[in-house]
Amino acid sequence: MKIVLDGGANVKSITLGRTGITVPRCAFGALPIQRRSVEDAVELLSGAYDCGFRFFDTARAYSDSEEKLGLAFGKMRGGIIISTKTAASTPDGFWADLETSLETLKTDYIDIYQFHNPAAAYREGDGTGMYEAMLSARRQGMISYIGITNHRIAVAEEAVNSGLYDTLQFPFSYLSGEKEEALVRLCAEKNVGFLCMKALSGGLITNAKAAFAYLAQYENVLPLWGIQRESELRDFAYLMQEPAEMSDELMEVISHDRAELCGDFCRGCGYCKPCPAGIEIETCARMSLLLRRAPVASFTTPDMQKKMRRIEECRHCGACASRCPYSLDTPDLLKRNHDDFFDFLEQHGIPEAK
């Protein structure tokens, strides 16, 4: 695969706060490549580099994503920026993750090493030893900058205000609210690089131009586009090289989506899992929206109907709600999506699977 577009002179750059790292204003989110074969993933990553992508974000938790990045870029490490993450909660786990990441990425250092969605922002002297491990890794040259990812606004604000973190990775899109917008401004004020995940709100935003143009209004935001397919790479490569600017037409799209989607909806982050009843919450709790924003056929298959029926086995244990970073009443949300789903099948004459 060779996707090289013209228009390089139009590519805008962003500097990630006090790190001084300057890259094109489109980054490659490497979570989805775990769903591709090794050969296909390496080809996709190489194609992304050819298109001008220079920042690649992955995590120890993304199964073989790091390994695929290592195979694609291990011999050209100086030409790209890599950020990865550890979900470890002990220093021993931290060092094990870091050593594994260095090995699988085929590198001797990581540009930005991030704590992966911790319940609190680690700091020196908090008794965990986690931030001290980060400092030690930086002194040894194993990492260059210290980052943190989160889905909880309070933890994100604590991290930014602490002065201990060089970057913050947090969900942000045109469906975000005033608190998230204030967080972006706080990062700019504190000179903390803002890595934007969920720029398409877990797939609920279907207009990439509108998403891009909205984020481009914030000079300190680097969107991490989750890319799995060649068509997605082509779309985002084009936007990187021919940036979409905000217009009345795109504002109309944004206003429509905000009216339809903002509020009590599942972002699909998956932090509610595992479900004791085996419910695929991140899909089932968003079904009403997915049915109306994507091709219906893919969400009404016998297999999907079976997944929606599993909601009937909900134990109302409250485990999902207690873990939701957005404080959703997940069991109630699941029930509403279940009822709407089977009403939808009936209204559209779609037979229920036996």
PDB file of N, CA, C and O in Angstrom, residues 272-324:
ATOM      1  N   CYS A 272     -15.915   0.031  32.279  1.00  0.00           N
ATOM      2  CA  CYS A 272     -16.931  -0.627  33.103  1.00  0.00           C
ATOM      3  C   CYS A 272     -16.710  -2.139  33.159  1.00  0.00           C
ATOM      4  O   CYS A 272     -17.281  -2.829  34.001  1.00  0.00           O
ATOM      5  N   LYS A 273     -15.917  -2.673  32.251  1.00  0.00           N
ATOM      6  CA  LYS A 273     -15.723  -4.122  32.181  1.00  0.00           C
ATOM      7  C   LYS A 273     -14.748  -4.604  33.265  1.00  0.00           C
ATOM      8  O   LYS A 273     -13.951  -3.820  33.777  1.00  0.00           O
ATOM      9  N   PRO A 274     -14.825  -5.913  33.567  1.00  0.00           N
ATOM     10  CA  PRO A 274     -15.682  -6.939  32.963  1.00  0.00           C
ATOM     11  C   PRO A 274     -17.059  -6.979  33.607  1.00  0.00           C
ATOM     12  O   PRO A 274     -17.219  -6.644  34.780  1.00  0.00           O
ATOM     13  N   CYS A 275     -18.040  -7.398  32.823  1.00  0.00           N
ATOM     14  CA  CYS A 275     -19.406  -7.558  33.325  1.00  0.00           C
ATOM     15  C   CYS A 275     -19.590  -8.993  33.791  1.00  0.00           C
ATOM     16  O   CYS A 275     -19.333  -9.928  33.022  1.00  0.00           O
ATOM     17  N   PRO A 276     -20.027  -9.218  35.041  1.00  0.00           N
ATOM     18  CA  PRO A 276     -20.219 -10.585  35.552  1.00  0.00           C
ATOM     19  C   PRO A 276     -21.215 -11.398  34.726  1.00  0.00           C
ATOM     20  O   PRO A 276     -21.134 -12.622  34.688  1.00  0.00           O
ATOM     21  N   ALA A 277     -22.142 -10.702  34.054  1.00  0.00           N
ATOM     22  CA  ALA A 277     -23.136 -11.405  33.237  1.00  0.00           C
ATOM     23  C   ALA A 277     -22.688 -11.556  31.787  1.00  0.00           C
ATOM     24  O   ALA A 277     -23.416 -12.105  30.962  1.00  0.00           O
ATOM     25  N   GLY A 278     -21.502 -11.054  31.472  1.00  0.00           N
ATOM     26  CA  GLY A 278     -20.972 -11.190  30.122  1.00  0.00           C
ATOM     27  C   GLY A 278     -21.585 -10.244  29.114  1.00  0.00           C
ATOM     28  O   GLY A 278     -21.517 -10.480  27.900  1.00  0.00           O
ATOM     29  N   ILE A 279     -22.157  -9.127  29.570  1.00  0.00           N
ATOM     30  CA  ILE A 279     -22.758  -8.147  28.660  1.00  0.00           C
ATOM     31  C   ILE A 279     -21.660  -7.302  28.030  1.00  0.00           C
ATOM     32  O   ILE A 279     -20.761  -6.823  28.727  1.00  0.00           O
ATOM     33  N   GLU A 280     -21.715  -7.128  26.720  1.00  0.00           N
ATOM     34  CA  GLU A 280     -20.751  -6.291  26.009  1.00  0.00           C
ATOM     35  C   GLU A 280     -21.223  -4.836  26.127  1.00  0.00           C
ATOM     36  O   GLU A 280     -21.789  -4.252  25.206  1.00  0.00           O
ATOM     37  N   ILE A 281     -20.946  -4.245  27.282  1.00  0.00           N
ATOM     38  CA  ILE A 281     -21.563  -2.966  27.647  1.00  0.00           C
ATOM     39  C   ILE A 281     -21.221  -1.859  26.662  1.00  0.00           C
ATOM     40  O   ILE A 281     -22.089  -1.062  26.268  1.00  0.00           O
ATOM     41  N   GLU A 282     -19.958  -1.785  26.232  1.00  0.00           N
ATOM     42  CA  GLU A 282     -19.534  -0.656  25.409  1.00  0.00           C
ATOM     43  C   GLU A 282     -20.239  -0.628  24.055  1.00  0.00           C
ATOM     44  O   GLU A 282     -20.291   0.419  23.407  1.00  0.00           O
ATOM     45  N   THR A 283     -20.801  -1.755  23.622  1.00  0.00           N
ATOM     46  CA  THR A 283     -21.611  -1.783  22.405  1.00  0.00           C
ATOM     47  C   THR A 283     -23.095  -1.662  22.732  1.00  0.00           C
ATOM     48  O   THR A 283     -23.807  -0.832  22.158  1.00  0.00           O
ATOM     49  N   CYS A 284     -23.556  -2.470  23.681  1.00  0.00           N
ATOM     50  CA  CYS A 284     -24.995  -2.542  23.972  1.00  0.00           C
ATOM     51  C   CYS A 284     -25.542  -1.245  24.554  1.00  0.00           C
ATOM     52  O   CYS A 284     -26.693  -0.875  24.278  1.00  0.00           O
ATOM     53  N   ALA A 285     -24.747  -0.546  25.344  1.00  0.00           N
ATOM     54  CA  ALA A 285     -25.237   0.690  25.977  1.00  0.00           C
ATOM     55  C   ALA A 285     -25.281   1.861  25.004  1.00  0.00           C
ATOM     56  O   ALA A 285     -25.785   2.929  25.343  1.00  0.00           O
ATOM     57  N   ARG A 286     -24.783   1.653  23.782  1.00  0.00           N
ATOM     58  CA  ARG A 286     -24.797   2.714  22.759  1.00  0.00           C
ATOM     59  C   ARG A 286     -25.666   2.323  21.566  1.00  0.00           C
ATOM     60  O   ARG A 286     -25.695   3.020  20.561  1.00  0.00           O
ATOM     61  N   MET A 287     -26.382   1.211  21.676  1.00  0.00           N
ATOM     62  CA  MET A 287     -27.055   0.656  20.510  1.00  0.00           C
ATOM     63  C   MET A 287     -28.066   1.609  19.881  1.00  0.00           C
ATOM     64  O   MET A 287     -28.158   1.717  18.651  1.00  0.00           O
ATOM     65  N   SER A 288     -28.832   2.320  20.692  1.00  0.00           N
ATOM     66  CA  SER A 288     -29.837   3.236  20.132  1.00  0.00           C
ATOM     67  C   SER A 288     -29.204   4.270  19.219  1.00  0.00           C
ATOM     68  O   SER A 288     -29.749   4.595  18.155  1.00  0.00           O
ATOM     69  N   LEU A 289     -28.045   4.770  19.614  1.00  0.00           N
ATOM     70  CA  LEU A 289     -27.343   5.756  18.796  1.00  0.00           C
ATOM     71  C   LEU A 289     -26.726   5.111  17.563  1.00  0.00           C
ATOM     72  O   LEU A 289     -26.784   5.666  16.461  1.00  0.00           O
ATOM     73  N   LEU A 290     -26.139   3.937  17.735  1.00  0.00           N
ATOM     74  CA  LEU A 290     -25.489   3.268  16.613  1.00  0.00           C
ATOM     75  C   LEU A 290     -26.490   2.909  15.523  1.00  0.00           C
ATOM     76  O   LEU A 290     -26.188   3.012  14.323  1.00  0.00           O
ATOM     77  N   LEU A 291     -27.690   2.492  15.921  1.00  0.00           N
ATOM     78  CA  LEU A 291     -28.711   2.125  14.943  1.00  0.00           C
ATOM     79  C   LEU A 291     -29.088   3.295  14.041  1.00  0.00           C
ATOM     80  O   LEU A 291     -29.496   3.101  12.899  1.00  0.00           O
ATOM     81  N   ARG A 292     -28.944   4.493  14.572  1.00  0.00           N
ATOM     82  CA  ARG A 292     -29.390   5.671  13.840  1.00  0.00           C
ATOM     83  C   ARG A 292     -28.239   6.457  13.210  1.00  0.00           C
ATOM     84  O   ARG A 292     -28.459   7.498  12.602  1.00  0.00           O
ATOM     85  N   ARG A 293     -27.002   5.942  13.383  1.00  0.00           N
ATOM     86  CA  ARG A 293     -25.857   6.681  12.858  1.00  0.00           C
ATOM     87  C   ARG A 293     -24.913   5.797  12.037  1.00  0.00           C
ATOM     88  O   ARG A 293     -23.840   6.230  11.644  1.00  0.00           O
ATOM     89  N   ALA A 294     -25.304   4.575  11.792  1.00  0.00           N
ATOM     90  CA  ALA A 294     -24.454   3.654  11.037  1.00  0.00           C
ATOM     91  C   ALA A 294     -25.360   2.704  10.248  1.00  0.00           C
ATOM     92  O   ALA A 294     -26.566   2.631  10.514  1.00  0.00           O
ATOM     93  N   PRO A 295     -24.799   1.984   9.267  1.00  0.00           N
ATOM     94  CA  PRO A 295     -25.612   1.025   8.524  1.00  0.00           C
ATOM     95  C   PRO A 295     -26.289   0.026   9.462  1.00  0.00           C
ATOM     96  O   PRO A 295     -25.635  -0.637  10.266  1.00  0.00           O
ATOM     97  N   VAL A 296     -27.616  -0.053   9.355  1.00  0.00           N
ATOM     98  CA  VAL A 296     -28.412  -0.857  10.284  1.00  0.00           C
ATOM     99  C   VAL A 296     -28.038  -2.333  10.236  1.00  0.00           C
ATOM    100  O   VAL A 296     -28.017  -3.013  11.271  1.00  0.00           O
ATOM    101  N   ALA A 297     -27.720  -2.838   9.051  1.00  0.00           N
ATOM    102  CA  ALA A 297     -27.503  -4.276   8.882  1.00  0.00           C
ATOM    103  C   ALA A 297     -26.437  -4.827   9.824  1.00  0.00           C
ATOM    104  O   ALA A 297     -26.569  -5.937  10.353  1.00  0.00           O
ATOM    105  N   SER A 298     -25.398  -4.045  10.056  1.00  0.00           N
ATOM    106  CA  SER A 298     -24.299  -4.545  10.887  1.00  0.00           C
ATOM    107  C   SER A 298     -24.661  -4.619  12.360  1.00  0.00           C
ATOM    108  O   SER A 298     -23.962  -5.264  13.144  1.00  0.00           O
ATOM    109  N   PHE A 299     -25.768  -3.961  12.767  1.00  0.00           N
ATOM    110  CA  PHE A 299     -26.144  -3.949  14.180  1.00  0.00           C
ATOM    111  C   PHE A 299     -27.424  -4.725  14.468  1.00  0.00           C
ATOM    112  O   PHE A 299     -27.929  -4.692  15.595  1.00  0.00           O
ATOM    113  N   THR A 300     -27.961  -5.434  13.466  1.00  0.00           N
ATOM    114  CA  THR A 300     -29.182  -6.213  13.698  1.00  0.00           C
ATOM    115  C   THR A 300     -28.991  -7.682  13.353  1.00  0.00           C
ATOM    116  O   THR A 300     -29.954  -8.421  13.182  1.00  0.00           O
ATOM    117  N   THR A 301     -27.761  -8.120  13.253  1.00  0.00           N
ATOM    118  CA  THR A 301     -27.455  -9.509  12.927  1.00  0.00           C
ATOM    119  C   THR A 301     -27.894 -10.426  14.068  1.00  0.00           C
ATOM    120  O   THR A 301     -28.094  -9.984  15.199  1.00  0.00           O
ATOM    121  N   PRO A 302     -28.056 -11.724  13.793  1.00  0.00           N
ATOM    122  CA  PRO A 302     -28.393 -12.665  14.878  1.00  0.00           C
ATOM    123  C   PRO A 302     -27.402 -12.606  16.038  1.00  0.00           C
ATOM    124  O   PRO A 302     -27.798 -12.684  17.202  1.00  0.00           O
ATOM    125  N   ASP A 303     -26.112 -12.439  15.711  1.00  0.00           N
ATOM    126  CA  ASP A 303     -25.111 -12.362  16.768  1.00  0.00           C
ATOM    127  C   ASP A 303     -25.319 -11.118  17.639  1.00  0.00           C
ATOM    128  O   ASP A 303     -25.221 -11.182  18.870  1.00  0.00           O
ATOM    129  N   MET A 304     -25.631  -9.989  17.002  1.00  0.00           N
ATOM    130  CA  MET A 304     -25.856  -8.767  17.767  1.00  0.00           C
ATOM    131  C   MET A 304     -27.140  -8.873  18.587  1.00  0.00           C
ATOM    132  O   MET A 304     -27.207  -8.384  19.721  1.00  0.00           O
ATOM    133  N   GLN A 305     -28.156  -9.502  18.027  1.00  0.00           N
ATOM    134  CA  GLN A 305     -29.389  -9.708  18.788  1.00  0.00           C
ATOM    135  C   GLN A 305     -29.128 -10.546  20.040  1.00  0.00           C
ATOM    136  O   GLN A 305     -29.671 -10.278  21.109  1.00  0.00           O
ATOM    137  N   LYS A 306     -28.267 -11.536  19.893  1.00  0.00           N
ATOM    138  CA  LYS A 306     -27.909 -12.378  21.037  1.00  0.00           C
ATOM    139  C   LYS A 306     -27.215 -11.549  22.111  1.00  0.00           C
ATOM    140  O   LYS A 306     -27.468 -11.713  23.316  1.00  0.00           O
ATOM    141  N   LYS A 307     -26.335 -10.646  21.685  1.00  0.00           N
ATOM    142  CA  LYS A 307     -25.646  -9.789  22.645  1.00  0.00           C
ATOM    143  C   LYS A 307     -26.634  -8.875  23.370  1.00  0.00           C
ATOM    144  O   LYS A 307     -26.505  -8.645  24.580  1.00  0.00           O
ATOM    145  N   MET A 308     -27.623  -8.369  22.643  1.00  0.00           N
ATOM    146  CA  MET A 308     -28.610  -7.494  23.271  1.00  0.00           C
ATOM    147  C   MET A 308     -29.519  -8.281  24.213  1.00  0.00           C
ATOM    148  O   MET A 308     -29.953  -7.753  25.246  1.00  0.00           O
ATOM    149  N   ARG A 309     -29.825  -9.517  23.897  1.00  0.00           N
ATOM    150  CA  ARG A 309     -30.633 -10.359  24.789  1.00  0.00           C
ATOM    151  C   ARG A 309     -29.921 -10.613  26.115  1.00  0.00           C
ATOM    152  O   ARG A 309     -30.556 -10.789  27.157  1.00  0.00           O
ATOM    153  N   ARG A 310     -28.608 -10.601  26.073  1.00  0.00           N
ATOM    154  CA  ARG A 310     -27.851 -10.871  27.303  1.00  0.00           C
ATOM    155  C   ARG A 310     -28.108  -9.800  28.365  1.00  0.00           C
ATOM    156  O   ARG A 310     -27.908 -10.029  29.556  1.00  0.00           O
ATOM    157  N   ILE A 311     -28.548  -8.631  27.933  1.00  0.00           N
ATOM    158  CA  ILE A 311     -28.887  -7.580  28.902  1.00  0.00           C
ATOM    159  C   ILE A 311     -29.949  -8.071  29.875  1.00  0.00           C
ATOM    160  O   ILE A 311     -29.989  -7.660  31.046  1.00  0.00           O
ATOM    161  N   GLU A 312     -30.810  -8.986  29.427  1.00  0.00           N
ATOM    162  CA  GLU A 312     -31.864  -9.534  30.285  1.00  0.00           C
ATOM    163  C   GLU A 312     -31.290 -10.323  31.454  1.00  0.00           C
ATOM    164  O   GLU A 312     -32.000 -10.609  32.421  1.00  0.00           O
ATOM    165  N   GLU A 313     -30.004 -10.671  31.360  1.00  0.00           N
ATOM    166  CA  GLU A 313     -29.341 -11.420  32.435  1.00  0.00           C
ATOM    167  C   GLU A 313     -28.582 -10.505  33.401  1.00  0.00           C
ATOM    168  O   GLU A 313     -27.850 -10.982  34.267  1.00  0.00           O
ATOM    169  N   CYS A 314     -28.753  -9.188  33.239  1.00  0.00           N
ATOM    170  CA  CYS A 314     -28.096  -8.228  34.135  1.00  0.00           C
ATOM    171  C   CYS A 314     -28.432  -8.543  35.595  1.00  0.00           C
ATOM    172  O   CYS A 314     -29.596  -8.736  35.949  1.00  0.00           O
ATOM    173  N   ARG A 315     -27.422  -8.574  36.427  1.00  0.00           N
ATOM    174  CA  ARG A 315     -27.599  -8.918  37.850  1.00  0.00           C
ATOM    175  C   ARG A 315     -27.818  -7.685  38.722  1.00  0.00           C
ATOM    176  O   ARG A 315     -27.988  -7.798  39.935  1.00  0.00           O
ATOM    177  N   HIS A 316     -27.751  -6.511  38.106  1.00  0.00           N
ATOM    178  CA  HIS A 316     -27.913  -5.253  38.849  1.00  0.00           C
ATOM    179  C   HIS A 316     -26.964  -5.203  40.053  1.00  0.00           C
ATOM    180  O   HIS A 316     -27.321  -4.738  41.126  1.00  0.00           O
ATOM    181  N   CYS A 317     -25.734  -5.680  39.798  1.00  0.00           N
ATOM    182  CA  CYS A 317     -24.734  -5.696  40.870  1.00  0.00           C
ATOM    183  C   CYS A 317     -24.122  -4.316  41.085  1.00  0.00           C
ATOM    184  O   CYS A 317     -23.524  -4.058  42.132  1.00  0.00           O
ATOM    185  N   GLY A 318     -24.242  -3.450  40.091  1.00  0.00           N
ATOM    186  CA  GLY A 318     -23.719  -2.098  40.221  1.00  0.00           C
ATOM    187  C   GLY A 318     -22.248  -1.959  39.918  1.00  0.00           C
ATOM    188  O   GLY A 318     -21.694  -0.856  40.011  1.00  0.00           O
ATOM    189  N   ALA A 319     -21.577  -3.066  39.539  1.00  0.00           N
ATOM    190  CA  ALA A 319     -20.132  -3.004  39.290  1.00  0.00           C
ATOM    191  C   ALA A 319     -19.811  -2.052  38.132  1.00  0.00           C
ATOM    192  O   ALA A 319     -18.872  -1.258  38.214  1.00  0.00           O
ATOM    193  N   CYS A 320     -20.603  -2.109  37.065  1.00  0.00           N
ATOM    194  CA  CYS A 320     -20.339  -1.254  35.898  1.00  0.00           C
ATOM    195  C   CYS A 320     -20.511   0.217  36.247  1.00  0.00           C
ATOM    196  O   CYS A 320     -19.686   1.057  35.883  1.00  0.00           O
ATOM    197  N   ALA A 321     -21.584   0.527  36.959  1.00  0.00           N
ATOM    198  CA  ALA A 321     -21.843   1.924  37.320  1.00  0.00           C
ATOM    199  C   ALA A 321     -20.752   2.472  38.229  1.00  0.00           C
ATOM    200  O   ALA A 321     -20.352   3.630  38.112  1.00  0.00           O
ATOM    201  N   SER A 322     -20.246   1.628  39.118  1.00  0.00           N
ATOM    202  CA  SER A 322     -19.217   2.089  40.058  1.00  0.00           C
ATOM    203  C   SER A 322     -17.903   2.383  39.353  1.00  0.00           C
ATOM    204  O   SER A 322     -17.093   3.173  39.841  1.00  0.00           O
ATOM    205  N   ARG A 323     -17.682   1.753  38.183  1.00  0.00           N
ATOM    206  CA  ARG A 323     -16.424   1.953  37.459  1.00  0.00           C
ATOM    207  C   ARG A 323     -16.537   2.985  36.346  1.00  0.00           C
ATOM    208  O   ARG A 323     -15.531   3.346  35.735  1.00  0.00           O
ATOM    209  N   CYS A 324     -17.756   3.439  36.066  1.00  0.00           N
ATOM    210  CA  CYS A 324     -17.946   4.367  34.931  1.00  0.00           C
ATOM    211  C   CYS A 324     -17.349   5.729  35.253  1.00  0.00           C
ATOM    212  O   CYS A 324     -17.776   6.389  36.216  1.00  0.00           O
TER     213      CYS A 324
END
